[in-house]
XYZ file of C-alpha atoms in Angstrom:
751
model
C 39.870 -3.587 -26.495
C 38.657 -2.680 -30.040
C 35.114 -1.361 -30.057
C 34.236 -3.789 -32.764
C 34.843 -6.544 -30.269
C 32.499 -5.176 -27.737
C 28.790 -6.304 -27.724
C 25.994 -5.398 -25.447
C 24.873 -7.770 -22.691
C 21.525 -8.374 -24.437
C 23.351 -9.257 -27.659
C 25.606 -11.620 -25.711
C 22.596 -13.338 -24.189
C 20.878 -13.668 -27.600
C 24.042 -15.201 -29.128
C 24.984 -17.560 -26.303
C 21.859 -17.882 -24.283
C 21.006 -21.422 -25.152
C 24.342 -22.750 -23.815
C 24.134 -20.507 -20.736
C 20.588 -21.826 -19.980
C 21.726 -25.435 -20.381
C 24.605 -24.893 -17.947
C 22.321 -23.184 -15.405
C 19.660 -25.878 -15.660
C 22.408 -28.619 -14.951
C 23.752 -26.748 -11.929
C 20.361 -25.521 -10.584
C 17.554 -27.698 -11.849
C 14.293 -25.595 -12.118
C 11.453 -26.578 -9.756
C 9.054 -26.287 -12.664
C 10.198 -27.289 -16.087
C 7.030 -26.527 -18.026
C 5.395 -29.864 -17.828
C 1.983 -29.079 -16.285
C 0.302 -31.211 -13.712
C -2.907 -32.576 -15.354
C -4.933 -32.639 -12.147
C -4.120 -29.021 -11.380
C -5.106 -28.081 -14.930
C -8.407 -29.915 -14.330
C -9.077 -27.817 -11.283
C -8.528 -24.566 -13.195
C -10.811 -25.820 -15.986
C -13.487 -26.131 -13.294
C -13.343 -22.522 -12.231
C -16.091 -20.023 -13.360
C -13.422 -17.897 -14.938
C -10.609 -19.803 -16.685
C -6.998 -18.303 -16.559
C -5.085 -17.639 -19.736
C -2.391 -20.127 -20.757
C 0.414 -17.937 -19.536
C -1.483 -17.447 -16.173
C -1.783 -21.170 -15.840
C 1.893 -21.676 -16.255
C 2.552 -19.230 -13.409
C -0.114 -21.086 -11.156
C 1.552 -24.463 -11.983
C 4.989 -23.046 -11.098
C 4.088 -21.642 -7.691
C 1.974 -24.551 -6.629
C 4.869 -26.841 -7.550
C 7.111 -24.646 -5.353
C 4.793 -24.392 -2.399
C 3.210 -27.868 -2.364
C 5.626 -30.280 -3.996
C 8.992 -28.525 -3.145
C 7.709 -27.599 0.385
C 9.073 -23.998 0.227
C 7.533 -21.581 2.800
C 6.978 -18.777 0.197
C 6.660 -17.983 -3.426
C 6.556 -14.715 -5.390
C 4.496 -13.830 -8.403
C 6.405 -10.964 -10.075
C 3.941 -9.937 -12.802
C 3.672 -6.880 -14.803
C 0.807 -4.521 -13.948
C -2.403 -5.715 -15.686
C -1.445 -9.360 -16.072
C -4.105 -10.517 -13.651
C -2.150 -11.198 -10.358
C -5.496 -11.468 -8.486
C -6.699 -14.140 -10.880
C -3.550 -16.121 -10.612
C -3.573 -15.979 -6.651
C -7.304 -17.014 -6.651
C -6.504 -19.900 -9.125
C -3.477 -20.970 -6.932
C -5.731 -21.007 -3.869
C -8.272 -23.129 -5.819
C -5.547 -25.595 -6.738
C -4.282 -25.817 -3.199
C -7.842 -26.238 -1.893
C -8.311 -29.177 -4.202
C -5.197 -30.626 -2.536
C -6.249 -30.144 1.064
C -5.863 -26.502 1.962
C -8.877 -24.921 3.606
C -8.384 -21.363 4.694
C -6.716 -18.409 2.832
C -5.850 -14.992 4.266
C -5.558 -12.089 1.830
C -3.825 -8.771 2.746
C -5.086 -6.149 0.300
C -4.757 -2.423 -0.320
C -7.807 -0.875 1.427
C -9.398 0.260 -1.925
C -9.262 -3.293 -3.280
C -10.740 -5.271 -0.452
C -14.160 -5.525 -2.022
C -12.693 -6.112 -5.544
C -11.049 -9.123 -4.075
C -14.314 -10.335 -2.611
C -16.069 -9.832 -5.954
C -13.412 -11.567 -7.965
C -13.188 -14.533 -5.589
C -16.925 -15.082 -5.855
C -16.829 -14.699 -9.551
C -14.053 -17.171 -9.945
C -14.703 -20.014 -7.296
C -18.344 -21.043 -7.083
C -19.442 -21.507 -3.593
C -16.411 -19.877 -1.940
C -17.001 -18.232 1.425
C -15.480 -14.726 1.757
C -15.039 -12.896 4.946
C -14.117 -9.169 4.804
C -12.040 -8.163 7.831
C -11.943 -4.470 7.065
C -14.954 -2.913 8.733
C -16.036 -1.995 12.161
C -17.429 -5.403 12.870
C -14.023 -7.094 12.413
C -13.779 -8.105 16.052
C -17.105 -9.934 15.963
C -15.890 -11.876 12.919
C -12.502 -12.703 14.485
C -14.249 -14.144 17.487
C -16.433 -16.247 15.320
C -13.173 -17.418 13.398
C -11.759 -18.375 16.843
C -14.822 -20.523 17.515
C -14.234 -22.251 14.108
C -10.774 -23.582 15.177
C -10.868 -27.356 15.472
C -14.261 -27.640 13.823
C -14.708 -30.247 11.025
C -13.566 -29.073 7.667
C -16.127 -27.826 5.035
C -15.941 -28.511 1.403
C -15.943 -24.854 0.408
C -12.781 -22.755 0.404
C -12.827 -19.874 2.939
C -11.188 -16.547 2.147
C -10.503 -13.833 4.697
C -9.694 -10.534 3.111
C -7.983 -8.009 5.329
C -7.143 -4.369 4.302
C -3.517 -3.639 5.017
C -4.174 -0.344 6.788
C -6.636 -1.849 9.155
C -4.399 -4.853 9.963
C -2.004 -2.692 11.993
C -4.471 -0.161 13.424
C -4.672 0.087 17.172
C -7.753 -0.019 19.288
C -9.425 1.902 22.130
C -9.484 0.463 25.618
C -9.998 1.516 29.184
C -9.179 -0.050 32.550
C -11.784 -2.554 33.794
C -11.534 -3.477 37.470
C -14.096 -4.480 40.232
C -14.705 -2.129 43.147
C -14.454 -3.603 46.676
C -15.111 -1.740 49.885
C -12.769 -2.028 52.819
C -14.028 -0.932 56.277
C -11.268 0.549 58.473
C -12.078 0.968 62.086
C -10.645 3.990 63.822
C -9.820 3.887 67.673
C -9.561 6.614 70.319
C -7.106 6.285 73.167
C -8.144 7.578 76.562
C -5.590 7.051 79.211
C -4.804 3.237 79.173
C -8.060 2.500 77.369
C -8.535 2.075 73.640
C -12.157 2.442 72.258
C -13.578 2.398 68.712
C -14.720 5.807 67.636
C -15.971 5.390 64.022
C -15.639 3.176 60.879
C -14.152 4.559 57.568
C -15.034 2.916 54.270
C -12.409 2.860 51.413
C -13.010 1.783 47.866
C -10.235 -0.406 46.411
C -9.633 -1.812 42.873
C -9.704 -5.670 42.596
C -9.758 -8.274 39.988
C -13.245 -8.873 38.582
C -12.745 -12.585 38.445
C -10.834 -13.684 41.482
C -11.375 -10.645 43.750
C -7.613 -10.097 44.263
C -7.009 -6.649 45.680
C -4.669 -4.665 43.377
C -1.780 -2.738 45.017
C 0.916 -0.297 43.855
C 4.687 -0.848 44.097
C 4.786 -0.114 47.778
C 2.006 -2.649 48.543
C -0.703 -0.091 49.026
C -4.231 -0.847 47.774
C -5.064 1.127 44.562
C -8.193 3.279 44.385
C -10.332 2.502 41.184
C -10.213 6.227 40.311
C -6.416 6.199 40.046
C -5.939 2.755 38.572
C -3.213 3.175 35.951
C -4.442 3.606 32.338
C -1.065 3.942 30.698
C -0.669 0.232 29.832
C -2.920 -2.791 29.628
C -2.460 -4.916 32.797
C -3.474 -8.455 33.938
C -4.334 -9.720 37.365
C -1.125 -10.969 39.106
C -3.121 -13.687 40.794
C -5.286 -15.248 37.974
C -4.100 -13.482 34.786
C -7.412 -12.001 33.969
C -7.292 -8.890 31.630
C -7.871 -5.739 33.724
C -8.964 -3.683 30.626
C -11.759 -3.773 28.119
C -12.365 -2.558 24.559
C -14.487 0.571 23.983
C -15.883 2.202 20.852
C -14.707 5.802 20.682
C -17.543 8.427 20.968
C -20.805 8.301 22.788
C -22.541 4.844 22.915
C -25.651 4.594 20.719
C -28.822 2.564 20.879
C -29.215 -0.250 18.359
C -31.872 1.631 16.609
C -29.613 4.633 16.210
C -26.854 2.450 14.857
C -29.106 0.905 12.201
C -30.572 4.409 11.365
C -27.077 5.724 10.832
C -26.155 2.702 8.649
C -29.249 3.296 6.452
C -28.261 6.944 5.885
C -25.054 5.744 4.304
C -26.966 4.107 1.440
C -27.708 6.238 -1.647
C -31.357 7.362 -2.123
C -32.219 6.778 1.565
C -32.706 9.897 3.698
C -33.854 10.340 7.303
C -37.570 9.998 6.442
C -37.002 6.814 4.362
C -34.780 5.316 7.159
C -37.529 6.085 9.649
C -40.081 4.376 7.376
C -37.981 1.274 6.870
C -37.353 0.938 10.650
C -41.150 1.155 11.308
C -41.937 -1.432 8.646
C -39.236 -3.926 9.296
C -37.654 -3.126 12.759
C -33.965 -2.706 13.678
C -33.287 -6.357 14.305
C -34.296 -7.529 10.748
C -32.571 -4.720 9.001
C -29.355 -5.207 11.128
C -29.319 -8.954 10.010
C -29.786 -8.113 6.373
C -27.218 -5.220 6.243
C -24.644 -7.509 8.062
C -25.041 -10.735 6.244
C -27.336 -10.532 3.226
C -27.376 -7.241 1.462
C -29.115 -8.617 -1.587
C -32.076 -9.510 0.609
C -32.208 -5.807 1.538
C -32.123 -4.734 -2.022
C -35.096 -6.938 -2.831
C -37.142 -5.871 0.250
C -40.980 -6.313 -0.167
C -43.653 -4.585 1.791
C -46.776 -6.114 3.377
C -48.548 -6.232 -0.031
C -45.756 -8.056 -1.739
C -44.519 -4.990 -3.623
C -40.785 -4.163 -3.942
C -39.735 -1.334 -1.643
C -37.086 -0.022 -4.095
C -37.660 0.721 -7.800
C -35.301 -0.872 -10.288
C -33.122 2.216 -10.810
C -32.860 2.842 -7.113
C -32.189 -0.807 -6.379
C -29.286 -0.796 -8.905
C -27.641 2.149 -7.222
C -28.072 0.699 -3.755
C -26.617 -2.706 -4.914
C -23.564 -1.117 -6.365
C -22.869 0.897 -3.233
C -23.518 -2.060 -0.875
C -20.813 -4.007 -2.713
C -18.178 -1.637 -1.007
C -19.929 -0.841 2.265
C -19.691 -2.783 5.519
C -21.751 -1.779 8.494
C -20.659 -2.156 12.166
C -23.229 -2.944 14.783
C -20.843 -4.519 17.354
C -18.991 -2.740 20.101
C -15.247 -2.082 20.268
C -12.543 -2.906 17.899
C -9.262 -4.850 18.021
C -6.044 -5.051 15.871
C -6.637 -8.088 13.656
C -2.947 -9.028 13.443
C -2.763 -9.058 17.322
C -5.853 -11.116 17.470
C -4.663 -13.692 14.985
C -1.227 -13.939 16.707
C -2.702 -14.305 20.217
C -6.072 -16.234 19.832
C -5.944 -18.403 16.532
C -3.777 -21.435 16.538
C -0.614 -21.642 14.443
C -1.243 -22.611 10.805
C -5.011 -21.708 11.120
C -4.563 -20.294 7.669
C -3.046 -22.481 4.949
C -1.952 -19.660 2.687
C -1.306 -15.951 3.100
C -1.704 -13.972 -0.153
C 0.008 -10.577 0.096
C -1.184 -8.202 -2.563
C 1.112 -5.387 -3.698
C 3.889 -7.009 -1.675
C 6.516 -4.267 -2.374
C 4.546 -1.973 -0.120
C 5.824 -3.964 2.880
C 9.538 -3.519 2.143
C 10.349 -0.774 4.674
C 12.238 -1.584 7.798
C 10.276 0.458 10.335
C 6.856 0.159 8.627
C 4.075 -0.885 10.969
C 2.316 -2.492 8.062
C 5.589 -4.478 7.110
C 6.027 -5.603 10.679
C 2.333 -6.729 10.896
C 2.728 -8.577 7.672
C 5.734 -10.353 8.997
C 3.721 -11.409 12.108
C 1.042 -12.881 9.908
C 3.621 -14.609 7.521
C 5.067 -16.455 10.486
C 1.577 -17.644 11.671
C 0.521 -19.400 8.377
C 1.782 -22.356 6.463
C 2.672 -20.741 3.206
C 3.031 -17.268 1.746
C 2.322 -16.082 -1.811
C 3.592 -12.487 -2.479
C 2.175 -10.583 -5.386
C 3.910 -7.703 -6.903
C 4.534 -5.843 -10.191
C 7.697 -4.080 -9.003
C 9.540 -6.477 -6.692
C 12.508 -4.052 -6.336
C 12.901 -0.280 -6.426
C 16.580 -0.401 -7.159
C 18.229 -0.966 -3.738
C 19.227 -4.249 -2.227
C 17.568 -3.643 1.063
C 14.240 -3.379 -0.687
C 14.459 -7.069 -0.953
C 16.112 -7.724 2.372
C 13.116 -6.949 4.683
C 10.690 -8.538 2.356
C 12.726 -11.765 2.331
C 13.082 -11.600 6.063
C 9.341 -11.378 6.565
C 8.276 -14.135 4.177
C 11.204 -16.618 4.499
C 13.172 -15.820 7.718
C 14.615 -19.334 7.901
C 16.463 -18.931 4.620
C 17.907 -15.628 5.765
C 19.095 -17.045 9.076
C 20.771 -19.991 7.212
C 22.680 -17.394 5.238
C 23.842 -15.671 8.408
C 21.444 -12.731 8.461
C 20.092 -12.423 11.928
C 18.883 -9.873 14.404
C 21.537 -8.620 16.895
C 21.251 -8.921 20.688
C 18.927 -5.934 20.831
C 16.532 -7.323 18.171
C 17.677 -4.894 15.499
C 18.116 -5.985 11.842
C 20.159 -2.914 10.936
C 23.545 -4.816 10.958
C 22.095 -7.692 9.006
C 20.654 -5.411 6.367
C 24.010 -3.606 6.014
C 25.693 -7.047 5.661
C 23.107 -8.045 2.985
C 23.848 -4.771 1.194
C 27.573 -5.384 1.207
C 27.145 -8.936 -0.193
C 24.535 -8.367 -2.785
C 23.928 -4.621 -3.277
C 26.053 -1.522 -3.784
C 27.484 0.551 -0.892
C 29.735 3.494 -1.295
C 32.260 4.478 1.347
C 32.876 8.190 1.066
C 36.143 9.381 2.618
C 36.555 13.025 3.549
C 39.990 14.428 4.502
C 40.298 17.748 6.205
C 43.016 19.621 8.076
C 43.004 19.025 11.721
C 44.855 20.693 14.732
C 48.505 21.322 14.146
C 51.039 19.394 16.320
C 54.520 20.401 17.219
C 56.291 18.579 14.436
C 53.524 18.086 11.848
C 50.136 19.244 10.651
C 47.224 16.903 11.677
C 44.691 15.567 9.265
C 41.278 14.338 10.033
C 39.610 11.614 7.927
C 35.879 10.919 8.110
C 34.123 8.141 6.381
C 30.457 7.977 5.403
C 28.747 4.975 3.948
C 25.765 5.413 1.605
C 23.737 2.937 -0.395
C 23.414 3.045 -4.203
C 20.985 1.301 -6.540
C 21.897 -2.147 -7.788
C 21.558 -5.814 -7.016
C 24.284 -8.319 -7.903
C 23.624 -11.476 -10.015
C 24.601 -13.723 -7.130
C 21.781 -12.289 -5.051
C 19.392 -12.597 -7.923
C 20.383 -16.232 -8.386
C 19.973 -16.910 -4.646
C 16.964 -14.948 -3.653
C 14.874 -13.997 -6.601
C 15.004 -16.755 -9.347
C 14.377 -19.805 -7.078
C 11.125 -18.429 -5.543
C 9.841 -16.110 -8.241
C 7.539 -16.695 -11.213
C 7.696 -13.795 -13.774
C 5.048 -12.775 -16.213
C 4.938 -9.945 -18.652
C 1.872 -8.662 -20.495
C 3.478 -9.531 -23.822
C 3.680 -13.118 -22.690
C -0.087 -13.371 -22.444
C -0.466 -13.133 -26.170
C -0.871 -10.447 -28.864
C -4.564 -11.284 -29.219
C -5.226 -10.480 -25.565
C -3.808 -7.010 -25.276
C -3.805 -4.024 -27.624
C -0.673 -2.019 -28.645
C 1.010 0.012 -25.934
C 3.211 3.166 -26.488
C 5.043 5.587 -24.152
C 6.465 8.764 -25.522
C 7.961 11.933 -23.978
C 6.847 15.382 -25.281
C 9.228 18.279 -24.775
C 7.291 21.511 -24.181
C 8.985 24.918 -24.601
C 8.321 27.458 -21.962
C 6.883 30.789 -22.721
C 9.508 33.754 -23.100
C 8.736 35.425 -19.786
C 8.454 31.965 -18.104
C 11.850 30.910 -19.482
C 13.415 34.083 -18.347
C 12.083 34.049 -14.794
C 12.953 30.300 -14.480
C 16.525 31.056 -15.534
C 16.790 33.728 -12.889
C 15.202 31.524 -10.229
C 17.422 28.496 -11.170
C 20.607 30.684 -11.108
C 19.753 32.277 -7.714
C 18.816 28.987 -5.970
C 21.714 26.980 -7.471
C 24.191 29.527 -6.213
C 22.629 29.383 -2.804
C 22.716 25.622 -2.970
C 26.403 25.474 -3.850
C 27.354 27.855 -1.046
C 25.328 25.851 1.486
C 26.810 22.500 0.290
C 30.340 24.014 0.464
C 29.661 24.716 4.205
C 28.371 21.201 4.701
C 24.746 22.408 4.961
C 22.281 20.005 3.221
C 19.138 21.843 4.525
C 18.556 23.589 1.267
C 18.589 20.488 -0.845
C 14.930 19.617 -0.642
C 13.817 23.226 -0.887
C 15.709 23.981 -4.097
C 14.905 20.792 -5.878
C 11.152 20.987 -5.045
C 10.991 24.617 -6.137
C 12.766 24.099 -9.497
C 10.725 20.953 -10.257
C 7.394 22.662 -9.321
C 7.704 26.237 -10.469
C 7.249 25.813 -14.203
C 3.895 24.108 -13.535
C 2.844 26.403 -10.652
C 3.954 29.864 -11.934
C 0.253 30.904 -11.894
C 1.159 32.034 -8.350
C 3.969 33.914 -6.660
C 6.898 31.857 -5.413
C 8.459 32.837 -2.237
C 11.509 30.720 -1.265
C 12.779 30.890 2.337
C 15.535 29.207 4.139
C 14.047 26.362 6.171
C 15.975 27.110 9.273
C 16.615 30.873 9.357
C 13.462 31.775 7.399
C 15.526 34.323 5.413
C 14.351 35.124 1.898
C 16.299 33.183 -0.761
C 14.201 34.131 -3.966
C 11.070 35.682 -5.081
C 9.337 35.315 -8.445
C 5.988 36.849 -9.482
C 3.214 34.944 -11.247
C 3.337 34.545 -15.054
C -0.077 33.229 -15.996
C -3.460 34.292 -14.577
C -6.440 31.866 -13.581
C -7.843 31.721 -16.989
C -4.620 31.676 -19.074
C -2.996 28.212 -19.564
C 0.737 27.697 -19.539
C 2.352 25.973 -22.473
C 2.193 22.571 -20.916
C -1.440 23.064 -19.717
C -2.161 24.102 -23.435
C -0.581 20.982 -24.725
C -2.851 18.947 -22.403
C -5.989 20.837 -23.587
C -5.097 20.247 -27.267
C -4.411 16.625 -26.651
C -7.672 16.131 -24.714
C -9.648 17.818 -27.540
C -7.944 15.520 -30.075
C -8.712 12.398 -27.937
C -12.388 13.427 -27.487
C -12.691 13.722 -31.274
C -11.489 10.091 -31.473
C -13.926 9.020 -28.711
C -11.172 8.419 -26.165
C -11.036 9.538 -22.568
C -7.916 10.948 -20.933
C -6.492 10.151 -17.448
C -4.297 13.234 -16.426
C -1.793 12.830 -13.442
C -0.690 15.750 -11.468
C 1.147 15.566 -8.216
C 0.897 19.021 -6.587
C -1.686 19.750 -3.939
C -2.151 22.367 -1.067
C -0.875 25.807 -1.898
C 0.381 24.581 -5.260
C -2.806 22.708 -6.103
C -2.846 22.101 -9.860
C -5.765 19.654 -10.087
C -8.386 22.429 -9.424
C -6.680 24.703 -11.963
C -6.580 21.940 -14.641
C -10.263 21.267 -14.077
C -11.124 24.965 -14.525
C -8.938 25.275 -17.708
C -10.176 22.023 -19.271
C -13.880 22.954 -18.586
C -13.122 26.318 -20.052
C -12.023 24.560 -23.256
C -15.417 22.656 -23.431
C -14.370 19.363 -21.864
C -16.213 17.606 -19.026
C -13.758 16.823 -16.131
C -13.778 14.754 -12.898
C -11.164 15.307 -10.173
C -10.463 12.448 -7.899
C -9.170 13.651 -4.562
C -7.806 11.875 -1.475
C -11.057 12.766 0.295
C -12.845 10.082 -1.665
C -12.697 7.066 0.608
C -10.224 4.346 -0.610
C -13.004 1.716 -0.646
C -15.226 3.983 -2.790
C -12.806 5.061 -5.526
C -13.564 2.326 -8.022
C -17.316 3.060 -7.702
C -16.719 6.830 -7.748
C -14.758 6.533 -11.047
C -17.510 4.441 -12.554
C -20.005 7.149 -11.701
C -17.897 9.729 -13.274
C -17.701 7.631 -16.529
C -21.540 7.249 -16.470
C -21.684 10.980 -16.089
C -19.826 11.319 -19.399
C -16.589 12.923 -18.396
C -13.881 13.405 -21.032
C -10.911 13.771 -18.578
C -10.143 12.416 -15.125
C -7.631 14.401 -13.177
C -5.904 12.802 -10.120
C -2.707 12.169 -8.280
C -1.097 8.866 -9.375
C -0.703 7.834 -5.799
C -4.523 7.454 -5.490
C -4.916 5.035 -8.359
C -1.511 3.335 -8.559
C -2.530 -0.077 -7.381
C -5.256 -2.496 -8.472
C -7.806 -0.236 -10.111
C -8.809 -1.145 -13.667
C -9.124 2.114 -15.504
C -10.059 0.636 -18.907
C -12.159 3.652 -19.835
C -9.039 5.872 -20.100
C -6.895 4.578 -22.913
C -4.856 7.774 -23.037
C -2.721 8.605 -20.024
C -0.786 11.843 -19.491
C 1.731 12.518 -16.764
C 1.892 16.326 -16.063
C 4.577 15.404 -13.373
C 5.818 12.153 -12.189
C 7.402 12.651 -8.694
C 10.307 10.530 -7.587
C 8.842 7.108 -6.883
C 9.638 4.325 -9.347
C 6.907 2.135 -8.040
C 4.273 4.817 -8.516
C 5.270 5.719 -11.976
C 5.492 2.080 -13.214
C 2.117 1.221 -11.627
C 0.248 4.343 -12.715
C 1.402 4.164 -16.262
C -0.267 0.756 -16.627
C -3.605 1.566 -15.208
C -5.490 1.021 -18.540
C -3.249 -1.389 -20.337
C -4.664 -4.401 -18.665
C -6.608 -7.666 -19.559
C -10.036 -6.428 -21.003
C -8.569 -3.328 -22.737
C -9.519 -3.266 -26.399
C -8.141 0.140 -27.530
C -4.446 0.998 -28.111
C -3.046 2.615 -24.980
C -0.927 5.817 -25.219
C 1.057 7.068 -22.264
C 2.433 10.626 -22.714
C 4.963 12.406 -20.365
C 4.877 16.195 -20.664
C 8.053 18.003 -19.472
C 9.312 21.551 -19.869
C 12.449 21.557 -21.975
C 15.901 22.435 -20.402
C 14.542 22.312 -16.777
C 14.964 20.163 -13.735
C 11.862 18.253 -14.855
C 13.718 16.684 -17.844
C 16.661 15.773 -15.631
C 14.276 14.126 -13.212
C 12.616 12.053 -15.938
C 15.960 10.874 -17.283
C 17.016 9.777 -13.756
C 13.612 7.974 -13.308
C 14.259 5.986 -16.527
C 17.637 5.031 -15.090
C 16.143 3.676 -11.855
C 13.401 1.799 -13.870
C 16.205 -0.010 -15.653
C 17.644 -1.206 -12.300
C 14.260 -2.209 -11.106
C 13.635 -4.232 -14.186
C 16.826 -6.307 -13.663
C 14.946 -8.231 -10.897
C 11.698 -8.419 -12.958
C 13.003 -10.661 -15.681
C 14.062 -7.890 -18.043
C 17.620 -7.592 -19.274
C 18.823 -3.963 -19.898
C 21.318 -3.252 -22.680
C 24.498 -3.346 -20.555
C 25.589 -5.019 -17.290
C 26.406 -1.601 -15.848
C 22.730 -0.774 -16.208
C 21.900 -3.762 -13.998
C 24.412 -2.735 -11.223
C 24.211 1.025 -11.791
C 27.279 1.409 -9.707
C 27.462 5.171 -9.711
C 23.744 5.655 -8.884
C 22.490 7.742 -6.033
C 18.920 8.651 -5.034
C 17.203 10.854 -7.592
C 17.239 13.828 -5.237
C 21.086 13.612 -4.663
C 21.712 12.966 -8.318
C 19.655 16.065 -9.269
C 21.435 18.158 -6.765
C 24.824 16.917 -8.117
C 23.758 18.084 -11.642
C 22.533 21.436 -10.402
C 25.746 22.078 -8.473
C 28.029 20.854 -11.162
């Protein structure tokens, strides 16, 4: 075909889109056609914070799907920063106005208290229970008592951290001790006379008294009662185990004293003074249920105990603290499944839903349990798909299993979904069958050949799958849809940084040596060097301030050695580029968020802090040791301290945090994860941002880093095909020749 007759897919859609949309609308009428329900609009008008027009459209669409169309699940696939939390809360408010009562939220652990704050700020009078602290069991028991009680007028939200929802619990056997008297006899001639009585202790059920026996029918001693599995009484069914709190038991006064020490400005002496003035019972009640009463404590003379500045610090910290004064813990998912009635919750809101896509993930399985115990599910995500069809399969199975069963995707006789996932990939994804032919044993009349077949998955999701599983259940929202007056300009750019002469020479030698070793290993069918070579070539340009010793992962033989290039106080070219950028941004009154992925022996965050401070900049480094629930507060404290640069790993801030104080974002490295890259890049381009946002990717020219960035861009194009974006060509959507980034990088190196 003549090249002049070939047009891009985006151009085709632009030219013929209206006719195509009319045809699609006739064959598959949309659930929501843009005509808003006036009553639902009125409910949203009554909220303390009103959603934007584009957000209202999404709320109208998902409530139409869940309530009017009766579908079990809906997905809000909205770009980072569009206000998914706000849309979910507004959806809950609308559903509450139409009869829903209880809403369960699964949240990333560092956003639990942000959810609580935003719910209270949006829905006046809403009751919010946080199921994320050590007192979760006590709250769950209270919830069980609520079942069957008359409905209240206020909506009730239960916010559960996704890590805690699948955590196990500590327990020990709990049996009663019974004494059995065994009389011993002595035989003398034909006479049998009692000689003494022996007493044995046996384990029994604490409720019915049934004596517990082993497999041979012998009574069990309490000392050897099995503790490898939780057991129930075979007679009455009573649990023969009990919850315990790990560690030594503490008195109630000690528990309250320890809780007080977690509050800023309160030390041991202040804690003792407060306990003497108010007593442990009063303080426990305030810290458990009414922290604002604690902030405004008054002494016997009517004077406030805490000064204004001290009270402000305490109040901010208490917003993210939860104290536990109960005993024991229990897995919330297990409790909800066992002890709360089916459909106790009217709506399950799953924040960052793509985090539950993995097959063997304990969090994903726990989410599936909850999804099957509620009436409706609302999944929130900014990146529904990472490029592979099975990313969607397990999500769909967990939130709408009935639809998947209808389409023939079921667990096999052993309960495994592996074959169903493979069938889903074959129908809607991309699978590659790789045939390898080799010479086999020679026969008398011919030479034998051996053929092996290996199947691997590749990125891509077919249009039939999108039409069947994505479009009917998903509402899309882009930041650009909200309106130009809401968000400032956003720009991403890549900056090629040239290596220094010695650095470039050593990198060339290292690359040549390791590539030759990798080719030889791959020729022998040995893939063990793949990760070692790729990680070394990606990391070395950024970590050449230390010696690099590369050893074979199995034999431990030396593959390569390279000395250091830059000392502790001498920045490399990319580090100097960051320093220059931060100085320019400081002069413009803008803070910088710098992402770096290397830790441990290759720790770059500490080095960047030292180099930036050496250049006269004030720097904060967010590390994983900062508790997830405290990160938002910790960053606010650093901004108040006046930092110019925040250095962190993108994994620590990739979800939910609004980093509006950092309009300039710099990636020193990106890693392989498409989700993380897309989420981290939009941390400050969110509703509420007033400054133009610049995102800069720094990469060393002619290295594995540039190849990795180009492959990341390719994967993002595939991910966007299920997020409402249309790449330039259809091949970009299917990406038929794609592999994982690691494999594709290896192929380029070995070429």
